[in-house]
mmCIF file of C-alpha atoms in Angstrom:
data_model
loop_
_atom_site.group_PDB
_atom_site.id
_atom_site.type_symbol
_atom_site.label_atom_id
_atom_site.label_comp_id
_atom_site.label_asym_id
_atom_site.label_seq_id
_atom_site.Cartn_x
_atom_site.Cartn_y
_atom_site.Cartn_z
ATOM 1 C CA UNK A 1 8.115 -2.661 4.614
ATOM 2 C CA UNK A 2 5.448 -4.359 6.724
ATOM 3 C CA UNK A 3 5.353 -3.584 10.445
ATOM 4 C CA UNK A 4 4.700 -6.681 12.584
ATOM 5 C CA UNK A 5 4.082 -6.735 16.311
ATOM 6 C CA UNK A 6 5.381 -9.477 18.598
ATOM 7 C CA UNK A 7 3.757 -9.647 22.059
ATOM 8 C CA UNK A 8 5.033 -11.775 24.919
ATOM 9 C CA UNK A 9 7.676 -11.914 27.638
ATOM 10 C CA UNK A 10 11.387 -11.128 27.784
ATOM 11 C CA UNK A 11 11.886 -13.939 30.320
ATOM 12 C CA UNK A 12 10.141 -17.269 30.823
ATOM 13 C CA UNK A 13 10.329 -18.974 34.245
ATOM 14 C CA UNK A 14 10.366 -22.417 32.596
ATOM 15 C CA UNK A 15 13.166 -21.521 30.229
ATOM 16 C CA UNK A 16 10.892 -21.623 27.179
ATOM 17 C CA UNK A 17 11.380 -19.491 24.098
ATOM 18 C CA UNK A 18 10.550 -15.820 24.565
ATOM 19 C CA UNK A 19 9.180 -13.234 22.190
ATOM 20 C CA UNK A 20 12.562 -11.473 22.377
ATOM 21 C CA UNK A 21 14.263 -14.472 20.811
ATOM 22 C CA UNK A 22 11.670 -14.637 18.032
ATOM 23 C CA UNK A 23 12.118 -10.932 17.300
ATOM 24 C CA UNK A 24 15.891 -11.279 17.116
ATOM 25 C CA UNK A 25 15.497 -14.229 14.727
ATOM 26 C CA UNK A 26 13.153 -12.317 12.430
ATOM 27 C CA UNK A 27 15.512 -9.372 12.293
ATOM 28 C CA UNK A 28 18.285 -11.741 11.209
ATOM 29 C CA UNK A 29 16.450 -13.603 8.432
ATOM 30 C CA UNK A 30 13.623 -11.287 7.287
ATOM 31 C CA UNK A 31 14.798 -7.719 7.809
ATOM 32 C CA UNK A 32 14.264 -6.949 4.124
ATOM 33 C CA UNK A 33 10.528 -7.768 4.235
ATOM 34 C CA UNK A 34 9.255 -7.066 7.766
ATOM 35 C CA UNK A 35 10.170 -4.843 10.661
ATOM 36 C CA UNK A 36 9.584 -6.654 13.952
ATOM 37 C CA UNK A 37 8.472 -4.631 16.968
ATOM 38 C CA UNK A 38 8.468 -6.219 20.429
ATOM 39 C CA UNK A 39 6.015 -5.337 23.179
ATOM 40 C CA UNK A 40 6.048 -7.069 26.551
ATOM 41 C CA UNK A 41 2.816 -7.994 28.316
ATOM 42 C CA UNK A 42 3.949 -6.104 31.415
ATOM 43 C CA UNK A 43 4.171 -2.838 29.443
ATOM 44 C CA UNK A 44 0.717 -2.907 27.838
ATOM 45 C CA UNK A 45 -1.972 -0.444 28.949
ATOM 46 C CA UNK A 46 -5.685 -1.057 28.382
ATOM 47 C CA UNK A 47 -8.127 1.851 28.126
ATOM 48 C CA UNK A 48 -11.704 0.587 27.855
ATOM 49 C CA UNK A 49 -14.817 2.759 27.902
ATOM 50 C CA UNK A 50 -17.962 3.242 25.844
ATOM 51 C CA UNK A 51 -16.402 6.265 24.136
ATOM 52 C CA UNK A 52 -12.757 5.202 23.873
ATOM 53 C CA UNK A 53 -11.094 1.802 23.474
ATOM 54 C CA UNK A 54 -7.329 1.870 23.163
ATOM 55 C CA UNK A 55 -4.559 -0.611 23.920
ATOM 56 C CA UNK A 56 -1.057 0.766 23.763
ATOM 57 C CA UNK A 57 2.594 0.185 24.648
ATOM 58 C CA UNK A 58 3.562 2.329 27.630
ATOM 59 C CA UNK A 59 7.209 2.364 26.482
ATOM 60 C CA UNK A 60 6.740 3.598 22.906
ATOM 61 C CA UNK A 61 3.253 5.103 23.156
ATOM 62 C CA UNK A 62 2.165 3.152 20.064
ATOM 63 C CA UNK A 63 -1.393 1.938 19.673
ATOM 64 C CA UNK A 64 -1.213 -1.831 19.153
ATOM 65 C CA UNK A 65 -3.810 -1.773 16.370
ATOM 66 C CA UNK A 66 -1.439 0.245 14.167
ATOM 67 C CA UNK A 67 0.529 -2.769 12.944
ATOM 68 C CA UNK A 68 0.117 -4.926 9.850
ATOM 69 C CA UNK A 69 0.066 -8.246 11.727
ATOM 70 C CA UNK A 70 0.518 -9.573 15.262
ATOM 71 C CA UNK A 71 2.023 -12.646 16.908
ATOM 72 C CA UNK A 72 1.200 -13.302 20.582
ATOM 73 C CA UNK A 73 3.112 -15.838 22.654
ATOM 74 C CA UNK A 74 4.033 -16.593 26.303
ATOM 75 C CA UNK A 75 0.407 -16.056 27.400
ATOM 76 C CA UNK A 76 -0.939 -19.602 27.768
ATOM 77 C CA UNK A 77 0.710 -20.847 30.967
ATOM 78 C CA UNK A 78 1.015 -19.854 34.629
ATOM 79 C CA UNK A 79 -0.986 -16.772 35.727
ATOM 80 C CA UNK A 80 -4.473 -16.777 34.219
ATOM 81 C CA UNK A 81 -4.520 -12.991 33.859
ATOM 82 C CA UNK A 82 -2.169 -13.300 30.886
ATOM 83 C CA UNK A 83 -4.673 -15.605 29.208
ATOM 84 C CA UNK A 84 -7.352 -12.989 29.744
ATOM 85 C CA UNK A 85 -5.064 -10.248 28.481
ATOM 86 C CA UNK A 86 -4.561 -12.339 25.344
ATOM 87 C CA UNK A 87 -8.327 -12.690 24.889
ATOM 88 C CA UNK A 88 -8.805 -8.952 25.375
ATOM 89 C CA UNK A 89 -6.022 -8.192 22.903
ATOM 90 C CA UNK A 90 -7.463 -10.689 20.413
ATOM 91 C CA UNK A 91 -10.876 -9.022 20.632
ATOM 92 C CA UNK A 92 -9.228 -5.647 19.987
ATOM 93 C CA UNK A 93 -7.256 -6.894 16.990
ATOM 94 C CA UNK A 94 -10.300 -8.686 15.584
ATOM 95 C CA UNK A 95 -12.377 -5.506 15.944
ATOM 96 C CA UNK A 96 -9.772 -3.558 13.957
ATOM 97 C CA UNK A 97 -9.223 -6.381 11.436
ATOM 98 C CA UNK A 98 -5.549 -6.838 12.294
ATOM 99 C CA UNK A 99 -4.316 -10.349 11.339
ATOM 100 C CA UNK A 100 -3.219 -12.220 14.461
ATOM 101 C CA UNK A 101 -1.399 -15.456 15.252
ATOM 102 C CA UNK A 102 -2.590 -17.605 16.875
ATOM 103 C CA UNK A 103 -6.232 -16.673 16.614
ATOM 104 C CA UNK A 104 -7.075 -19.335 19.203
ATOM 105 C CA UNK A 105 -6.676 -16.534 21.763
ATOM 106 C CA UNK A 106 -9.972 -15.181 20.444
ATOM 107 C CA UNK A 107 -11.751 -18.368 21.508
ATOM 108 C CA UNK A 108 -10.533 -18.784 25.092
ATOM 109 C CA UNK A 109 -12.923 -18.254 28.023
ATOM 110 C CA UNK A 110 -13.079 -15.017 29.948
ATOM 111 C CA UNK A 111 -11.207 -15.397 33.241
ATOM 112 C CA UNK A 112 -11.310 -11.829 34.544
ATOM 113 C CA UNK A 113 -13.247 -8.588 34.455
ATOM 114 C CA UNK A 114 -10.793 -7.217 31.865
ATOM 115 C CA UNK A 115 -12.119 -9.197 28.899
ATOM 116 C CA UNK A 116 -15.674 -8.750 30.190
ATOM 117 C CA UNK A 117 -15.255 -4.953 30.025
ATOM 118 C CA UNK A 118 -13.886 -5.240 26.495
ATOM 119 C CA UNK A 119 -16.801 -7.427 25.398
ATOM 120 C CA UNK A 120 -19.260 -4.992 26.969
ATOM 121 C CA UNK A 121 -17.700 -1.960 25.266
ATOM 122 C CA UNK A 122 -17.508 -3.681 21.868
ATOM 123 C CA UNK A 123 -21.186 -4.616 22.135
ATOM 124 C CA UNK A 124 -22.335 -1.137 23.210
ATOM 125 C CA UNK A 125 -23.205 -2.253 26.730
ATOM 126 C CA UNK A 126 -22.808 0.545 29.276
ATOM 127 C CA UNK A 127 -19.849 -0.166 31.562
ATOM 128 C CA UNK A 128 -17.552 1.760 33.918
ATOM 129 C CA UNK A 129 -14.519 3.318 32.236
ATOM 130 C CA UNK A 130 -11.634 0.946 32.948
ATOM 131 C CA UNK A 131 -7.827 1.073 32.991
ATOM 132 C CA UNK A 132 -5.551 -1.953 33.353
ATOM 133 C CA UNK A 133 -1.828 -2.724 33.340
ATOM 134 C CA UNK A 134 0.329 -5.414 34.920
ATOM 135 C CA UNK A 135 2.576 -2.595 36.147
ATOM 136 C CA UNK A 136 1.094 -0.911 39.226
ATOM 137 C CA UNK A 137 2.959 2.332 38.544
ATOM 138 C CA UNK A 138 1.786 2.396 34.941
ATOM 139 C CA UNK A 139 -1.778 1.552 36.009
ATOM 140 C CA UNK A 140 -1.993 4.433 38.483
ATOM 141 C CA UNK A 141 -0.337 6.938 36.148
ATOM 142 C CA UNK A 142 -2.691 5.956 33.318
ATOM 143 C CA UNK A 143 -5.728 6.218 35.593
ATOM 144 C CA UNK A 144 -4.555 9.622 36.865
ATOM 145 C CA UNK A 145 -4.121 10.979 33.329
ATOM 146 C CA UNK A 146 -7.842 11.661 32.962
ATOM 147 C CA UNK A 147 -7.902 10.169 29.461
ATOM 148 C CA UNK A 148 -10.498 7.564 30.429
ATOM 149 C CA UNK A 149 -11.446 8.074 34.084
ATOM 150 C CA UNK A 150 -12.471 11.690 34.559
ATOM 151 C CA UNK A 151 -11.987 12.208 38.279
ATOM 152 C CA UNK A 152 -11.796 10.786 41.778
ATOM 153 C CA UNK A 153 -13.101 8.794 43.537
ATOM 154 C CA UNK A 154 -11.863 5.712 41.671
ATOM 155 C CA UNK A 155 -12.507 2.040 42.332
ATOM 156 C CA UNK A 156 -9.352 -0.087 42.475
ATOM 157 C CA UNK A 157 -10.133 -3.796 42.464
ATOM 158 C CA UNK A 158 -8.618 -7.174 41.758
ATOM 159 C CA UNK A 159 -9.584 -8.007 38.175
ATOM 160 C CA UNK A 160 -10.062 -11.667 39.103
ATOM 161 C CA UNK A 161 -11.546 -11.467 42.615
ATOM 162 C CA UNK A 162 -15.138 -12.134 43.641
ATOM 163 C CA UNK A 163 -17.456 -11.392 46.556
ATOM 164 C CA UNK A 164 -16.085 -7.868 46.919
ATOM 165 C CA UNK A 165 -12.611 -9.057 47.893
ATOM 166 C CA UNK A 166 -9.700 -6.667 47.206
ATOM 167 C CA UNK A 167 -12.086 -3.902 46.139
ATOM 168 C CA UNK A 168 -11.179 -0.387 47.300
ATOM 169 C CA UNK A 169 -12.556 3.119 46.848
ATOM 170 C CA UNK A 170 -9.738 5.619 46.336
ATOM 171 C CA UNK A 171 -10.653 9.130 47.411
ATOM 172 C CA UNK A 172 -7.126 10.379 46.701
ATOM 173 C CA UNK A 173 -4.278 8.917 44.648
ATOM 174 C CA UNK A 174 -2.231 8.623 47.830
ATOM 175 C CA UNK A 175 -4.720 5.928 48.923
ATOM 176 C CA UNK A 176 -3.263 3.655 46.235
ATOM 177 C CA UNK A 177 0.277 3.538 47.591
ATOM 178 C CA UNK A 178 -0.381 1.084 50.484
ATOM 179 C CA UNK A 179 -1.957 -1.319 47.959
ATOM 180 C CA UNK A 180 1.094 -1.489 45.688
ATOM 181 C CA UNK A 181 2.462 -4.684 47.256
ATOM 182 C CA UNK A 182 -0.896 -6.440 46.747
ATOM 183 C CA UNK A 183 -0.738 -5.971 42.964
ATOM 184 C CA UNK A 184 0.660 -9.171 41.424
ATOM 185 C CA UNK A 185 0.039 -11.284 38.304
ATOM 186 C CA UNK A 186 -2.162 -13.557 40.401
ATOM 187 C CA UNK A 187 -4.017 -10.596 41.913
ATOM 188 C CA UNK A 188 -3.801 -7.714 39.412
ATOM 189 C CA UNK A 189 -5.702 -4.517 40.064
ATOM 190 C CA UNK A 190 -7.789 -2.615 37.570
ATOM 191 C CA UNK A 191 -8.990 0.975 38.001
ATOM 192 C CA UNK A 192 -12.579 1.943 37.222
ATOM 193 C CA UNK A 193 -14.670 5.058 37.425
ATOM 194 C CA UNK A 194 -16.875 5.149 40.497
ATOM 195 C CA UNK A 195 -20.567 4.861 39.649
ATOM 196 C CA UNK A 196 -22.784 6.344 42.335
ATOM 197 C CA UNK A 197 -25.687 3.949 42.501
ATOM 198 C CA UNK A 198 -29.345 4.775 42.604
ATOM 199 C CA UNK A 199 -29.923 2.136 45.256
ATOM 200 C CA UNK A 200 -27.407 -0.720 45.451
ATOM 201 C CA UNK A 201 -27.077 -3.139 42.538
ATOM 202 C CA UNK A 202 -28.735 -6.223 41.043
ATOM 203 C CA UNK A 203 -27.557 -9.783 40.544
ATOM 204 C CA UNK A 204 -29.449 -11.166 37.537
ATOM 205 C CA UNK A 205 -29.937 -14.931 37.638
ATOM 206 C CA UNK A 206 -29.782 -16.151 34.044
ATOM 207 C CA UNK A 207 -30.574 -19.595 32.640
ATOM 208 C CA UNK A 208 -30.728 -20.458 28.942
ATOM 209 C CA UNK A 209 -29.634 -16.863 28.322
ATOM 210 C CA UNK A 210 -32.767 -15.349 29.879
ATOM 211 C CA UNK A 211 -33.279 -13.422 33.113
ATOM 212 C CA UNK A 212 -35.390 -15.458 35.533
ATOM 213 C CA UNK A 213 -35.234 -13.067 38.476
ATOM 214 C CA UNK A 214 -32.821 -10.606 40.071
ATOM 215 C CA UNK A 215 -31.526 -10.150 43.589
ATOM 216 C CA UNK A 216 -31.518 -6.513 44.664
ATOM 217 C CA UNK A 217 -28.522 -5.900 46.930
ATOM 218 C CA UNK A 218 -28.160 -2.777 49.059
ATOM 219 C CA UNK A 219 -24.916 -2.216 50.931
ATOM 220 C CA UNK A 220 -24.349 -0.516 54.250
ATOM 221 C CA UNK A 221 -23.537 3.182 54.571
ATOM 222 C CA UNK A 222 -19.881 2.581 55.470
ATOM 223 C CA UNK A 223 -18.871 0.865 52.208
ATOM 224 C CA UNK A 224 -19.239 1.263 48.436
ATOM 225 C CA UNK A 225 -19.766 -2.501 48.119
ATOM 226 C CA UNK A 226 -23.146 -4.164 47.628
ATOM 227 C CA UNK A 227 -21.990 -7.743 48.154
ATOM 228 C CA UNK A 228 -23.834 -9.827 50.735
ATOM 229 C CA UNK A 229 -20.420 -10.804 52.112
ATOM 230 C CA UNK A 230 -19.958 -7.098 52.914
ATOM 231 C CA UNK A 231 -23.248 -6.934 54.822
ATOM 232 C CA UNK A 232 -25.695 -5.995 52.055
ATOM 233 C CA UNK A 233 -29.406 -6.696 52.457
ATOM 234 C CA UNK A 234 -31.275 -8.433 49.647
ATOM 235 C CA UNK A 235 -34.714 -8.742 48.098
ATOM 236 C CA UNK A 236 -36.065 -10.573 45.046
ATOM 237 C CA UNK A 237 -37.168 -8.712 41.899
ATOM 238 C CA UNK A 238 -39.095 -10.087 38.937
ATOM 239 C CA UNK A 239 -37.710 -9.568 35.445
ATOM 240 C CA UNK A 240 -40.803 -7.530 34.553
ATOM 241 C CA UNK A 241 -39.580 -4.805 36.924
ATOM 242 C CA UNK A 242 -36.684 -3.909 34.598
ATOM 243 C CA UNK A 243 -36.567 -1.964 31.352
ATOM 244 C CA UNK A 244 -36.091 -3.674 28.007
ATOM 245 C CA UNK A 245 -32.648 -2.024 27.742
ATOM 246 C CA UNK A 246 -31.458 -3.650 30.962
ATOM 247 C CA UNK A 247 -32.842 -7.073 30.063
ATOM 248 C CA UNK A 248 -31.314 -6.848 26.583
ATOM 249 C CA UNK A 249 -27.936 -5.931 28.081
ATOM 250 C CA UNK A 250 -28.110 -8.974 30.360
ATOM 251 C CA UNK A 251 -29.054 -11.222 27.447
ATOM 252 C CA UNK A 252 -26.292 -9.811 25.232
ATOM 253 C CA UNK A 253 -23.570 -10.320 27.849
ATOM 254 C CA UNK A 254 -24.807 -13.859 28.523
ATOM 255 C CA UNK A 255 -24.538 -14.552 24.791
ATOM 256 C CA UNK A 256 -21.127 -13.013 24.061
ATOM 257 C CA UNK A 257 -19.634 -14.722 27.135
ATOM 258 C CA UNK A 258 -21.226 -18.053 26.115
ATOM 259 C CA UNK A 259 -22.662 -18.349 29.609
ATOM 260 C CA UNK A 260 -26.169 -19.694 29.318
ATOM 261 C CA UNK A 261 -26.199 -19.937 33.125
ATOM 262 C CA UNK A 262 -24.653 -16.996 34.948
ATOM 263 C CA UNK A 263 -25.028 -14.484 37.729
ATOM 264 C CA UNK A 264 -24.677 -11.081 36.087
ATOM 265 C CA UNK A 265 -24.286 -7.832 38.043
ATOM 266 C CA UNK A 266 -25.872 -4.564 36.909
ATOM 267 C CA UNK A 267 -25.948 -1.206 38.680
ATOM 268 C CA UNK A 268 -28.265 1.728 38.020
ATOM 269 C CA UNK A 269 -26.760 5.175 38.586
ATOM 270 C CA UNK A 270 -28.649 8.100 40.055
ATOM 271 C CA UNK A 271 -30.141 8.971 36.649
ATOM 272 C CA UNK A 272 -31.347 5.404 36.094
ATOM 273 C CA UNK A 273 -28.665 4.532 33.501
ATOM 274 C CA UNK A 274 -27.558 0.913 33.796
ATOM 275 C CA UNK A 275 -23.905 -0.214 34.005
ATOM 276 C CA UNK A 276 -22.635 -3.754 33.537
ATOM 277 C CA UNK A 277 -20.258 -4.734 36.362
ATOM 278 C CA UNK A 278 -19.380 -8.412 35.872
ATOM 279 C CA UNK A 279 -20.685 -11.882 35.086
ATOM 280 C CA UNK A 280 -19.825 -14.904 37.195
ATOM 281 C CA UNK A 281 -18.814 -18.138 35.406
ATOM 282 C CA UNK A 282 -21.678 -19.891 37.151
ATOM 283 C CA UNK A 283 -23.625 -18.704 40.200
ATOM 284 C CA UNK A 284 -24.327 -20.637 43.353
ATOM 285 C CA UNK A 285 -27.371 -22.756 42.603
ATOM 286 C CA UNK A 286 -27.787 -25.530 45.175
ATOM 287 C CA UNK A 287 -26.121 -23.514 47.949
ATOM 288 C CA UNK A 288 -26.417 -20.027 49.408
ATOM 289 C CA UNK A 289 -29.738 -18.203 49.512
ATOM 290 C CA UNK A 290 -32.972 -18.673 47.500
ATOM 291 C CA UNK A 291 -31.999 -22.265 46.652
ATOM 292 C CA UNK A 292 -35.429 -23.461 45.525
ATOM 293 C CA UNK A 293 -35.948 -20.368 43.387
ATOM 294 C CA UNK A 294 -32.605 -20.878 41.653
ATOM 295 C CA UNK A 295 -33.167 -24.587 41.116
ATOM 296 C CA UNK A 296 -36.595 -23.916 39.645
ATOM 297 C CA UNK A 297 -35.088 -21.315 37.309
ATOM 298 C CA UNK A 298 -32.402 -23.773 36.238
ATOM 299 C CA UNK A 299 -35.005 -26.469 35.562
ATOM 300 C CA UNK A 300 -37.032 -23.995 33.514
ATOM 301 C CA UNK A 301 -34.002 -23.057 31.413
ATOM 302 C CA UNK A 302 -32.978 -26.665 30.859
ATOM 303 C CA UNK A 303 -36.519 -27.622 29.843
ATOM 304 C CA UNK A 304 -36.628 -24.760 27.331
ATOM 305 C CA UNK A 305 -33.309 -25.915 25.902
ATOM 306 C CA UNK A 306 -34.580 -29.450 25.363
ATOM 307 C CA UNK A 307 -37.583 -28.118 23.451
ATOM 308 C CA UNK A 308 -35.380 -25.811 21.364
ATOM 309 C CA UNK A 309 -33.059 -28.707 20.592
ATOM 310 C CA UNK A 310 -35.934 -30.962 19.577
ATOM 311 C CA UNK A 311 -37.277 -28.341 17.162
ATOM 312 C CA UNK A 312 -34.017 -28.039 15.217
#
């Protein structure tokens, strides 16, 4: 008997068909050939690190890769985090060679840090150990377990936010309780291990998949954030100032995200080990700081692309 997994919702706000209805139908007409298992998006837990990638059902404890085939539905409308969950799940199933319907989920764009962490881990790019769930209680309990994140402090941040918004440093698990009401499908938190930086972080400005320069950002003493919106000071670094490993990591993430133009954040810890933090869909180019530098870098990348295209 083949074990098939059906992922979706038990209720749809628009009255559309749910995964529960599909599961009930399969049990009625195909119970002699397949056993249908239902998992709801709200119950899924994501563990992502360089040493351990696991996606499992918090209700049954089953690893979602341990099925013979998967159908995902109810992910392509309303809150964009469900679209990114579907992409992250699709990457996981593809990695473990689990047949999945519809495989279009594998070809959607990354809309949150969740899929970016999965892509980094699958491509051996150093990244902070990450835990995610749509359920706040499940998220905190999974983060507290120590299976992925070893110890406090822990960063709790909106998986879809930018500019350091909704980004908190938890020094105790009690610090999470006041944030419970802020955790929604539109603003879902993820938990990550805290990386103590060597000296701030770096925003790599990438065009045509290549680092043109980086902005070194150093935050103030009263925050763990290095965003300029949080008061960080900045300086410009040339690409030659970074190791080949860092530049290769930037190039790899630009490639796997299909973002030839991006602002990609990297942090170096106290030992000098790099960690990928996130990649913006497209950075500010004609606004913000260093406008002429960014425009020149864009022109350089576009010119290279025209020459590459002409040589094909």
